[in-house]
PDB file of C-alpha atoms in Angstrom:
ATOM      1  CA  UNK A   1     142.144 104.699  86.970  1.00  0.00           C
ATOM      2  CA  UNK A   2     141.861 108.195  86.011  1.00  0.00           C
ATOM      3  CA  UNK A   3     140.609 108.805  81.912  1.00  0.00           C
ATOM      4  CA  UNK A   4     141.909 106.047  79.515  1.00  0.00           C
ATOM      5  CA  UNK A   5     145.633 106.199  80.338  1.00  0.00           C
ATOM      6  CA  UNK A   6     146.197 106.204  77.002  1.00  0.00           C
ATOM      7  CA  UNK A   7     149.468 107.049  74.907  1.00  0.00           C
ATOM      8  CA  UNK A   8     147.883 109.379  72.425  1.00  0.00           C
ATOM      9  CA  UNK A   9     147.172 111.761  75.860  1.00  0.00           C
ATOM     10  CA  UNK A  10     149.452 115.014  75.570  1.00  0.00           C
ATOM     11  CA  UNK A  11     152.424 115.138  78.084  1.00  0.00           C
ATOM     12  CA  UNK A  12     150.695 119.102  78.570  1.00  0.00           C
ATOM     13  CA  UNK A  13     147.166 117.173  79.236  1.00  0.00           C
ATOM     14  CA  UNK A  14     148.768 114.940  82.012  1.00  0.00           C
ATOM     15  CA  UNK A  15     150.161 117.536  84.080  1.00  0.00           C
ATOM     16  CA  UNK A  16     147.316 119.725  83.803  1.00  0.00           C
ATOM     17  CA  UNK A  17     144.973 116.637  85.174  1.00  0.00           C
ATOM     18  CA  UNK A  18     147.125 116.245  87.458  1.00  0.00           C
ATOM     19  CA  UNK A  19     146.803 119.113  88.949  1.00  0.00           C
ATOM     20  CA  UNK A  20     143.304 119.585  88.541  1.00  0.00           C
ATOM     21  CA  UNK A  21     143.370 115.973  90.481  1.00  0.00           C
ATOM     22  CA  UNK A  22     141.107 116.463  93.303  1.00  0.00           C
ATOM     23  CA  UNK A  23     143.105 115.519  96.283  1.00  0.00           C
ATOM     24  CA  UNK A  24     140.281 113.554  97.686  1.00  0.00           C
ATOM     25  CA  UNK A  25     141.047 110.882  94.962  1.00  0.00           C
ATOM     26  CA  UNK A  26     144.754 111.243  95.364  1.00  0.00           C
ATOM     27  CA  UNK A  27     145.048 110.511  98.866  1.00  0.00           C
ATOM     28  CA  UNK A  28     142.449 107.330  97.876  1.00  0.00           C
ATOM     29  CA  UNK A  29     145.027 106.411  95.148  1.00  0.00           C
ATOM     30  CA  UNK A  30     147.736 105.993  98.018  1.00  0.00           C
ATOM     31  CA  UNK A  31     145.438 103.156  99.632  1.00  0.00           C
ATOM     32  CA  UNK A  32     148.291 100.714 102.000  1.00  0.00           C
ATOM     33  CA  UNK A  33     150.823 104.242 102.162  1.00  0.00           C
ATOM     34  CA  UNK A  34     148.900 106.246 104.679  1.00  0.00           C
ATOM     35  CA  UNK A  35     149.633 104.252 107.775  1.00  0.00           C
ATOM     36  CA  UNK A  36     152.991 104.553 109.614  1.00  0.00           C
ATOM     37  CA  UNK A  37     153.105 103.279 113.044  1.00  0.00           C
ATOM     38  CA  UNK A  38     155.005 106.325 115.021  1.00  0.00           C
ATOM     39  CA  UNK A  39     154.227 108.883 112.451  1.00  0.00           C
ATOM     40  CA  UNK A  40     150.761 111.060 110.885  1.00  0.00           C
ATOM     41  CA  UNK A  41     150.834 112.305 107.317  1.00  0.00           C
ATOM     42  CA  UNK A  42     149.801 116.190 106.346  1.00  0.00           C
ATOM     43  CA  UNK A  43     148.705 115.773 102.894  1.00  0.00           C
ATOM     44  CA  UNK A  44     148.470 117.369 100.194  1.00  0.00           C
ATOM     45  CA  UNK A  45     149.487 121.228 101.344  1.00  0.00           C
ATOM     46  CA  UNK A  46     151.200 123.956  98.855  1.00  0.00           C
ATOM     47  CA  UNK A  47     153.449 126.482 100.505  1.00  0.00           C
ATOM     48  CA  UNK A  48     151.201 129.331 101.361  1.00  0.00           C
ATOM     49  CA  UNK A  49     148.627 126.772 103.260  1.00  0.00           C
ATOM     50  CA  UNK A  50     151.646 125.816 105.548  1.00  0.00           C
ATOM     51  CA  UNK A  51     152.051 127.608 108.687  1.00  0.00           C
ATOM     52  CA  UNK A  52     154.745 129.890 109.144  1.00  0.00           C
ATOM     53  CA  UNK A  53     156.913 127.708 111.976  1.00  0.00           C
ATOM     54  CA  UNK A  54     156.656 124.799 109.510  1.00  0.00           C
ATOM     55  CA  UNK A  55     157.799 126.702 106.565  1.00  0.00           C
ATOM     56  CA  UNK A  56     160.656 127.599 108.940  1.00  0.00           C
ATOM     57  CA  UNK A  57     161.151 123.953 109.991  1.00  0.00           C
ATOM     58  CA  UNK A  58     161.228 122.366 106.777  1.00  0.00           C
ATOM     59  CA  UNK A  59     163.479 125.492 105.766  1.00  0.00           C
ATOM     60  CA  UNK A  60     165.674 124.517 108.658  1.00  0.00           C
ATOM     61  CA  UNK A  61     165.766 120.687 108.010  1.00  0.00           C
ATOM     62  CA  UNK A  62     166.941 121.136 104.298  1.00  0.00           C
ATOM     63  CA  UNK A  63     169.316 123.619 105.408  1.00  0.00           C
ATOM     64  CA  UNK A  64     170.584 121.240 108.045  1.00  0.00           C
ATOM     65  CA  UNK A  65     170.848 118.110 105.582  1.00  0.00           C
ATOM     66  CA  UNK A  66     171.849 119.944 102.619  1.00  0.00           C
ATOM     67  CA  UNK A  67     174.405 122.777 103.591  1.00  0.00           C
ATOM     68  CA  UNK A  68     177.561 120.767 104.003  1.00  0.00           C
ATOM     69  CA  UNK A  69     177.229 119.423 100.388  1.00  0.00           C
ATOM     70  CA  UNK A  70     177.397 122.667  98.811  1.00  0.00           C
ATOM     71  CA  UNK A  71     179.725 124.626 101.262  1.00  0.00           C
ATOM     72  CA  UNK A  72     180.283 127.805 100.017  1.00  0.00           C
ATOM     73  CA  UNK A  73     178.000 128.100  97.223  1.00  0.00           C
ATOM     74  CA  UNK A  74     174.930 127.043 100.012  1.00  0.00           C
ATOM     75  CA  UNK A  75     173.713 130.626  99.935  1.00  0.00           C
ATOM     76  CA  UNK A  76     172.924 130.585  96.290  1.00  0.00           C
ATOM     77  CA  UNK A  77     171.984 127.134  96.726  1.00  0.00           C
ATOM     78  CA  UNK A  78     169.254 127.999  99.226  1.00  0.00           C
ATOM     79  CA  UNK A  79     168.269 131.506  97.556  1.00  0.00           C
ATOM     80  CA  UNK A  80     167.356 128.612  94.853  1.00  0.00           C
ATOM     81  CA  UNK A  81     165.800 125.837  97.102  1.00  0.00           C
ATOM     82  CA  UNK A  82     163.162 128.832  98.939  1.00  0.00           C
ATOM     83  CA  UNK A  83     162.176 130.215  95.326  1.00  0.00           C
ATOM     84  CA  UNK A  84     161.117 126.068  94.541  1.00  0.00           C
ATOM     85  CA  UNK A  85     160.033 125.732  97.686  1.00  0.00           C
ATOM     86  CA  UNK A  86     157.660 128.736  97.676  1.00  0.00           C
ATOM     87  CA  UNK A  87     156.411 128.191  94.171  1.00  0.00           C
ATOM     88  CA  UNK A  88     152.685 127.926  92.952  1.00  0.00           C
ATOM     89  CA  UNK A  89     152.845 124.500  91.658  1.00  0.00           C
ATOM     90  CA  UNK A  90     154.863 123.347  94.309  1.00  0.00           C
ATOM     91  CA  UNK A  91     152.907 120.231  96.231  1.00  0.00           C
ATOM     92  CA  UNK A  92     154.243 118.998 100.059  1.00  0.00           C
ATOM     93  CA  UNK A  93     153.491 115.513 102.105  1.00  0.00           C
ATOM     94  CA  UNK A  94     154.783 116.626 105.496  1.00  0.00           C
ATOM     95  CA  UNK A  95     155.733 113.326 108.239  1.00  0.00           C
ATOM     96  CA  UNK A  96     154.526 114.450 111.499  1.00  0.00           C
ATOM     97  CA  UNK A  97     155.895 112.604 114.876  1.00  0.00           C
ATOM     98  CA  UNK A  98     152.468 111.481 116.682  1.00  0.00           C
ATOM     99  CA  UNK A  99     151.782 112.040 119.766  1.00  0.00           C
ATOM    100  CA  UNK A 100     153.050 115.513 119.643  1.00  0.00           C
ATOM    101  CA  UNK A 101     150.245 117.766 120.025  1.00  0.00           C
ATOM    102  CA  UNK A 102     147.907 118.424 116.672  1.00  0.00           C
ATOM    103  CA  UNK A 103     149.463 115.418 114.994  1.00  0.00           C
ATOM    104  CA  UNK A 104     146.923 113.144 113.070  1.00  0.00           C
ATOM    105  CA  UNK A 105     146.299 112.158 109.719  1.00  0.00           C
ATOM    106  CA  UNK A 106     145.276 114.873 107.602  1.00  0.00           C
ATOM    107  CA  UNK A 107     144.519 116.218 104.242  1.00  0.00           C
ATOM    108  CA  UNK A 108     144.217 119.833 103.298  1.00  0.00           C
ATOM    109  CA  UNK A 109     140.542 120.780 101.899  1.00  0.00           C
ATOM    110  CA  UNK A 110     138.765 117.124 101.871  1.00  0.00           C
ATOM    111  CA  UNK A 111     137.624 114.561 104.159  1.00  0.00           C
ATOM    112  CA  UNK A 112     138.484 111.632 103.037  1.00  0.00           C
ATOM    113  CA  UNK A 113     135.685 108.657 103.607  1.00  0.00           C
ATOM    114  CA  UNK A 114     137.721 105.722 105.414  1.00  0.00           C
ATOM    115  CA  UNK A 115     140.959 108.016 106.353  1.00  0.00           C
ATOM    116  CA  UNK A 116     140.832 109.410 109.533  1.00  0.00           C
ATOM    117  CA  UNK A 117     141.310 113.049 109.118  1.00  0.00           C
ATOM    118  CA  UNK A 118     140.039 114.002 112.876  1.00  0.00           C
ATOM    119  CA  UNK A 119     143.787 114.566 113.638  1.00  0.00           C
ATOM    120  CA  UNK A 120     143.900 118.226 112.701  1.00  0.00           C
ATOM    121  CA  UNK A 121     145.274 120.768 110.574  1.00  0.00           C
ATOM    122  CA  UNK A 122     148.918 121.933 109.842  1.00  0.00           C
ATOM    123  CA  UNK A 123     150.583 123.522 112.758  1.00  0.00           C
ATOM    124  CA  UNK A 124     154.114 124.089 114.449  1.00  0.00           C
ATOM    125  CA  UNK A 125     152.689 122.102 117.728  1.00  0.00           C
ATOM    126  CA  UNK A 126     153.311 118.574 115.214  1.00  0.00           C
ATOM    127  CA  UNK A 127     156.856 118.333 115.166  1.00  0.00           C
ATOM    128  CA  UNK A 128     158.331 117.737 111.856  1.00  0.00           C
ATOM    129  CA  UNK A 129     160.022 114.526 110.600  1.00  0.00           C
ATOM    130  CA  UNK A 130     160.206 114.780 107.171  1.00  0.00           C
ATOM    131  CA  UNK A 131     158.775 116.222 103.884  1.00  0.00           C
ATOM    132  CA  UNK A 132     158.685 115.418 100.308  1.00  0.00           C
ATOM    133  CA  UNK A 133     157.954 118.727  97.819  1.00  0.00           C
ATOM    134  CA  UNK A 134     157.265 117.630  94.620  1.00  0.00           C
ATOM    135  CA  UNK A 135     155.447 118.774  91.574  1.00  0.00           C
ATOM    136  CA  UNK A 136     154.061 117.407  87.868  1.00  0.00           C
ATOM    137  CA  UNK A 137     156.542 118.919  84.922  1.00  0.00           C
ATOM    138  CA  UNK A 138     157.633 118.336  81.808  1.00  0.00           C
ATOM    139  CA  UNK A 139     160.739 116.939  81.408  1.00  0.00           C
ATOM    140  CA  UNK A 140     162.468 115.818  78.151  1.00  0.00           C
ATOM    141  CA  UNK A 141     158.817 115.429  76.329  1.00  0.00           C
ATOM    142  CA  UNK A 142     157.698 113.145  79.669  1.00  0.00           C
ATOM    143  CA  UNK A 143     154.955 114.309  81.881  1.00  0.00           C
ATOM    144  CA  UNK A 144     156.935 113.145  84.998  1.00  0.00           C
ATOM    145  CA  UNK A 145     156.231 114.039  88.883  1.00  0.00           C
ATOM    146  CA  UNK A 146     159.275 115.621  90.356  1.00  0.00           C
ATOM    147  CA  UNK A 147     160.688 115.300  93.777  1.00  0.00           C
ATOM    148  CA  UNK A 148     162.347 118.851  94.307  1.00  0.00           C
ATOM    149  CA  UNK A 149     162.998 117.643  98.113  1.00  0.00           C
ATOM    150  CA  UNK A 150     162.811 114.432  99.946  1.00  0.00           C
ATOM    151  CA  UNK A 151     164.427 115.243 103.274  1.00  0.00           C
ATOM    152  CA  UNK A 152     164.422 113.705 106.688  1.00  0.00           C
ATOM    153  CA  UNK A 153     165.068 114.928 110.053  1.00  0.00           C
ATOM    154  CA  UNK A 154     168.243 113.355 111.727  1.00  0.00           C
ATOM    155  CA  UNK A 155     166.552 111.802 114.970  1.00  0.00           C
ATOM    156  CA  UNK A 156     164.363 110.068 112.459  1.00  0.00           C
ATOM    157  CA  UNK A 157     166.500 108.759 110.049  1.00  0.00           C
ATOM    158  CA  UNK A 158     166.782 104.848 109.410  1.00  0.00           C
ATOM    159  CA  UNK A 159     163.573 104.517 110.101  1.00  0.00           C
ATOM    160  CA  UNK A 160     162.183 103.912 106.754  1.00  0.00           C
ATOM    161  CA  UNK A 161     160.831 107.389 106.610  1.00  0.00           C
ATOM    162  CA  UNK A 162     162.496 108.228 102.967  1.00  0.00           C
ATOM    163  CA  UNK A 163     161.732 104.892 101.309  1.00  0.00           C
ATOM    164  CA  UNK A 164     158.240 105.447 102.457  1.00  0.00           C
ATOM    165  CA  UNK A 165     158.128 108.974 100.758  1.00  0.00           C
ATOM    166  CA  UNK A 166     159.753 107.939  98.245  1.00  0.00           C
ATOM    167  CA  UNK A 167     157.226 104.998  97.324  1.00  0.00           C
ATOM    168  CA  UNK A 168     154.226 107.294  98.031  1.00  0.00           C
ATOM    169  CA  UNK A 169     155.856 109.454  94.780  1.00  0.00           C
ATOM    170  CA  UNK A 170     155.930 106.770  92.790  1.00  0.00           C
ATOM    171  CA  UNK A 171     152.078 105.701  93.906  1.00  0.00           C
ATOM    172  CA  UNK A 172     150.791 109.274  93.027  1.00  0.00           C
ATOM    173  CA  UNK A 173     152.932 109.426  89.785  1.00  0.00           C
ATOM    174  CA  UNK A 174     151.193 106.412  88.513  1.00  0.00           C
ATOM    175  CA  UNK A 175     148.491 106.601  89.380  1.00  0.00           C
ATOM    176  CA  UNK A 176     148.022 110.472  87.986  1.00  0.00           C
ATOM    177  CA  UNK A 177     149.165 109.086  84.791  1.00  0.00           C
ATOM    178  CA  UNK A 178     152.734 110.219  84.904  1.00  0.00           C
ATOM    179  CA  UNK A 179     155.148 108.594  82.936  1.00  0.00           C
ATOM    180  CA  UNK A 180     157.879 108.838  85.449  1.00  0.00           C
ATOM    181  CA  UNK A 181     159.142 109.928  88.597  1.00  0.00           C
ATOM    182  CA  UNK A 182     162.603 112.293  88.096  1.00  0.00           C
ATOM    183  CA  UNK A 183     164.884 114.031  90.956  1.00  0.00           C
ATOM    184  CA  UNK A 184     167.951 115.626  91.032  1.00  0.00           C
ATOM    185  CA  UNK A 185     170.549 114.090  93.775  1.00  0.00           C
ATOM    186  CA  UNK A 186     174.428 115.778  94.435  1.00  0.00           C
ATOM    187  CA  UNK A 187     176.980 113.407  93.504  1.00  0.00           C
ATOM    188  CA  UNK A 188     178.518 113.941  96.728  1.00  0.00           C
ATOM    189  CA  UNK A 189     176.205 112.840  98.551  1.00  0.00           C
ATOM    190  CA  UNK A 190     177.029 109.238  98.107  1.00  0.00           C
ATOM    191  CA  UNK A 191     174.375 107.911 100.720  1.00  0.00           C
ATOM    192  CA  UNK A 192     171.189 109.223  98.552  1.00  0.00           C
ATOM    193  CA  UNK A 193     173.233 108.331  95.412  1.00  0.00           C
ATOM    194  CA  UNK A 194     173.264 104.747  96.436  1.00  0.00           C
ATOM    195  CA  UNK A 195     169.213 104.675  98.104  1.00  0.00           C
ATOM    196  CA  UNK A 196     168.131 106.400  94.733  1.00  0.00           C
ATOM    197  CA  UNK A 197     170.260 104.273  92.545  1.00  0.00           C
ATOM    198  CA  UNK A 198     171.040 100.780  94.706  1.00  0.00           C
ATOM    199  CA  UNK A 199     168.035 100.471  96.871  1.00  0.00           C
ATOM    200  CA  UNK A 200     165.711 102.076  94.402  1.00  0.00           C
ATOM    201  CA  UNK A 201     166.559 101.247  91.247  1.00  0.00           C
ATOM    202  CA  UNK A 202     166.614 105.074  90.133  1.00  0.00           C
ATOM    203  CA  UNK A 203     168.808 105.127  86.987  1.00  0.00           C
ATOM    204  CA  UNK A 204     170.285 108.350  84.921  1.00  0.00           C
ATOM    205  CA  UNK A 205     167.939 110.148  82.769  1.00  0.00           C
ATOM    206  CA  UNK A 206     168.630 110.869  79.166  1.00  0.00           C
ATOM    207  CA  UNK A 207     168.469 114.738  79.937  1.00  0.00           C
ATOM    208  CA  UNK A 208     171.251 114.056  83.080  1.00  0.00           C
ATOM    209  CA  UNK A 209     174.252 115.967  81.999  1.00  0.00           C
ATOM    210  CA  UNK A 210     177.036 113.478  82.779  1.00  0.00           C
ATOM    211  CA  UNK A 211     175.186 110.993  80.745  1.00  0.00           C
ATOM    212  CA  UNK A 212     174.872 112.938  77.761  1.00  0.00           C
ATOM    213  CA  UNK A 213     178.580 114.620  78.461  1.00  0.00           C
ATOM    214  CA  UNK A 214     180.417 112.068  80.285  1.00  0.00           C
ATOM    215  CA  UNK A 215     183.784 113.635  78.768  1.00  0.00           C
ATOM    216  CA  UNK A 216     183.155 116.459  80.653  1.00  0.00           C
ATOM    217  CA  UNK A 217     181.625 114.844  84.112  1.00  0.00           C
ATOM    218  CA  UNK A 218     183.717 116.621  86.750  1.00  0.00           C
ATOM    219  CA  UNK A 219     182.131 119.836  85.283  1.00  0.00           C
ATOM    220  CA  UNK A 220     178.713 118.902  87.043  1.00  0.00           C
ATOM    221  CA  UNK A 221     178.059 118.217  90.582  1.00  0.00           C
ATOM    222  CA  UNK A 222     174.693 116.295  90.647  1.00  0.00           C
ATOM    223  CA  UNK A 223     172.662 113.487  88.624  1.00  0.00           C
ATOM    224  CA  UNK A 224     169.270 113.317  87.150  1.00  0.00           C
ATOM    225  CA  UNK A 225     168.073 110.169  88.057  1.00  0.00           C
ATOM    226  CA  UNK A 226     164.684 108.521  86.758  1.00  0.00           C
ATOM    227  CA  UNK A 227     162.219 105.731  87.340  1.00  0.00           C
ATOM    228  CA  UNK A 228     160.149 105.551  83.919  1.00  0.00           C
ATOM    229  CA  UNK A 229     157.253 103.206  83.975  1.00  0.00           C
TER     230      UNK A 229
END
């Protein structure tokens, strides 16, 4: 484990380790996650080490996936989603289909020792399956890791893809020493509602607004679900 774990730490200490985490030791702490038998893992990239067709893929994916749930506030909705997406502190694990040509295992700066990194670097020639974008916040006085966007290509989907990202959150939120993993899911949406909340076991956090204002539910669109260890 990393330090002492304990609960005198600062939530403000947490993320900061976290991010000084050298991703040599993160990918390590993901031990059983990295292997998926059709697919290759790019690990560990921010947004300005990504190439510029996979920026435009994983653009295009959340675009695709996400659009029809906000209709016609989607271009405010994605004016939002690029600024995330671009941001400093903004972390990516991008789900390559293998085969296609620069696919391979592969982590951004390190070589990890027993993790075949030989595959390659990030590039458009690896088609894109799926990506999770996450980063370590503060929420509510909890150091939590939070998944800004876990989204899947539609060829690939039911193939265990977003349980697998999911679970590889979880891994790197424990084992960074965050208290919780957090996400915000549209209540429309009613297929990730019931994967976060049903398959899961993602439950409403004390900051989500309906919780704290269920008089006034209709007024908000989305949840903000939790998993607090």
């Amino acid at each position: 484990g990393r330090g002492d774990g304990g609960e005198a730490k600062s939530v403000h200490s947490r993320v900061a380790e976290a991010y000084a985490w050298p991703l040599a030791e993160q990918v390590k702490s993901l031990a059983g996650l990295l292997a998926l038998p059709d697919f290759a893992l790019d690990f560990g990239r921010t947004w300005r080490k990504l190439g510029s067709e996979d920026k435009a893929a994983l653009l295009e994916m959340t675009e695709v996936n996400m659009a029809a749930y906000y209709g016609n506030e989607w271009d405010d909705a994605l004016r939002e989603k690029r600024r995330d997406m671009a941001s400093l502190q903004a972390r990516y694990i991008v789900v390559r289909e293998k085969g296609a040509a620069g696919a391979g295992a592969a982590v951004d700066d390190d070589a990890v020792a027993g993790h075949d990194a030989a595959g390659g670097r990030s590039g458009a020639a690896a088609a894109v399956a799926g990506f999770l974008n996450y980063r370590f916040v503060i929420e509510d006085e909890w150091a939590v890791l939070y998944v800004y966007e876990l989204q899947v290509a539609e060829p690939h989907r039911g193939k265990g893809l977003g349980k697998h990202l999911l679970a590889m959150a979880e891994a790197l939120a424990r084992a960074g020493q965050m208290q919780g993993v957090m996400l915000t899911a549209l209540k429309s949406n009613a297929k990730a509602m019931g994967f976060y909340c049903k398959s899961r076991a993602y439950v409403p956090s004390t900051i989500d607004p309906t919780h704290m204002f269920p008089d006034q539910a209709e007024r908000f669109n989305y949840r903000i679900l939790c998993k607090m260890f």
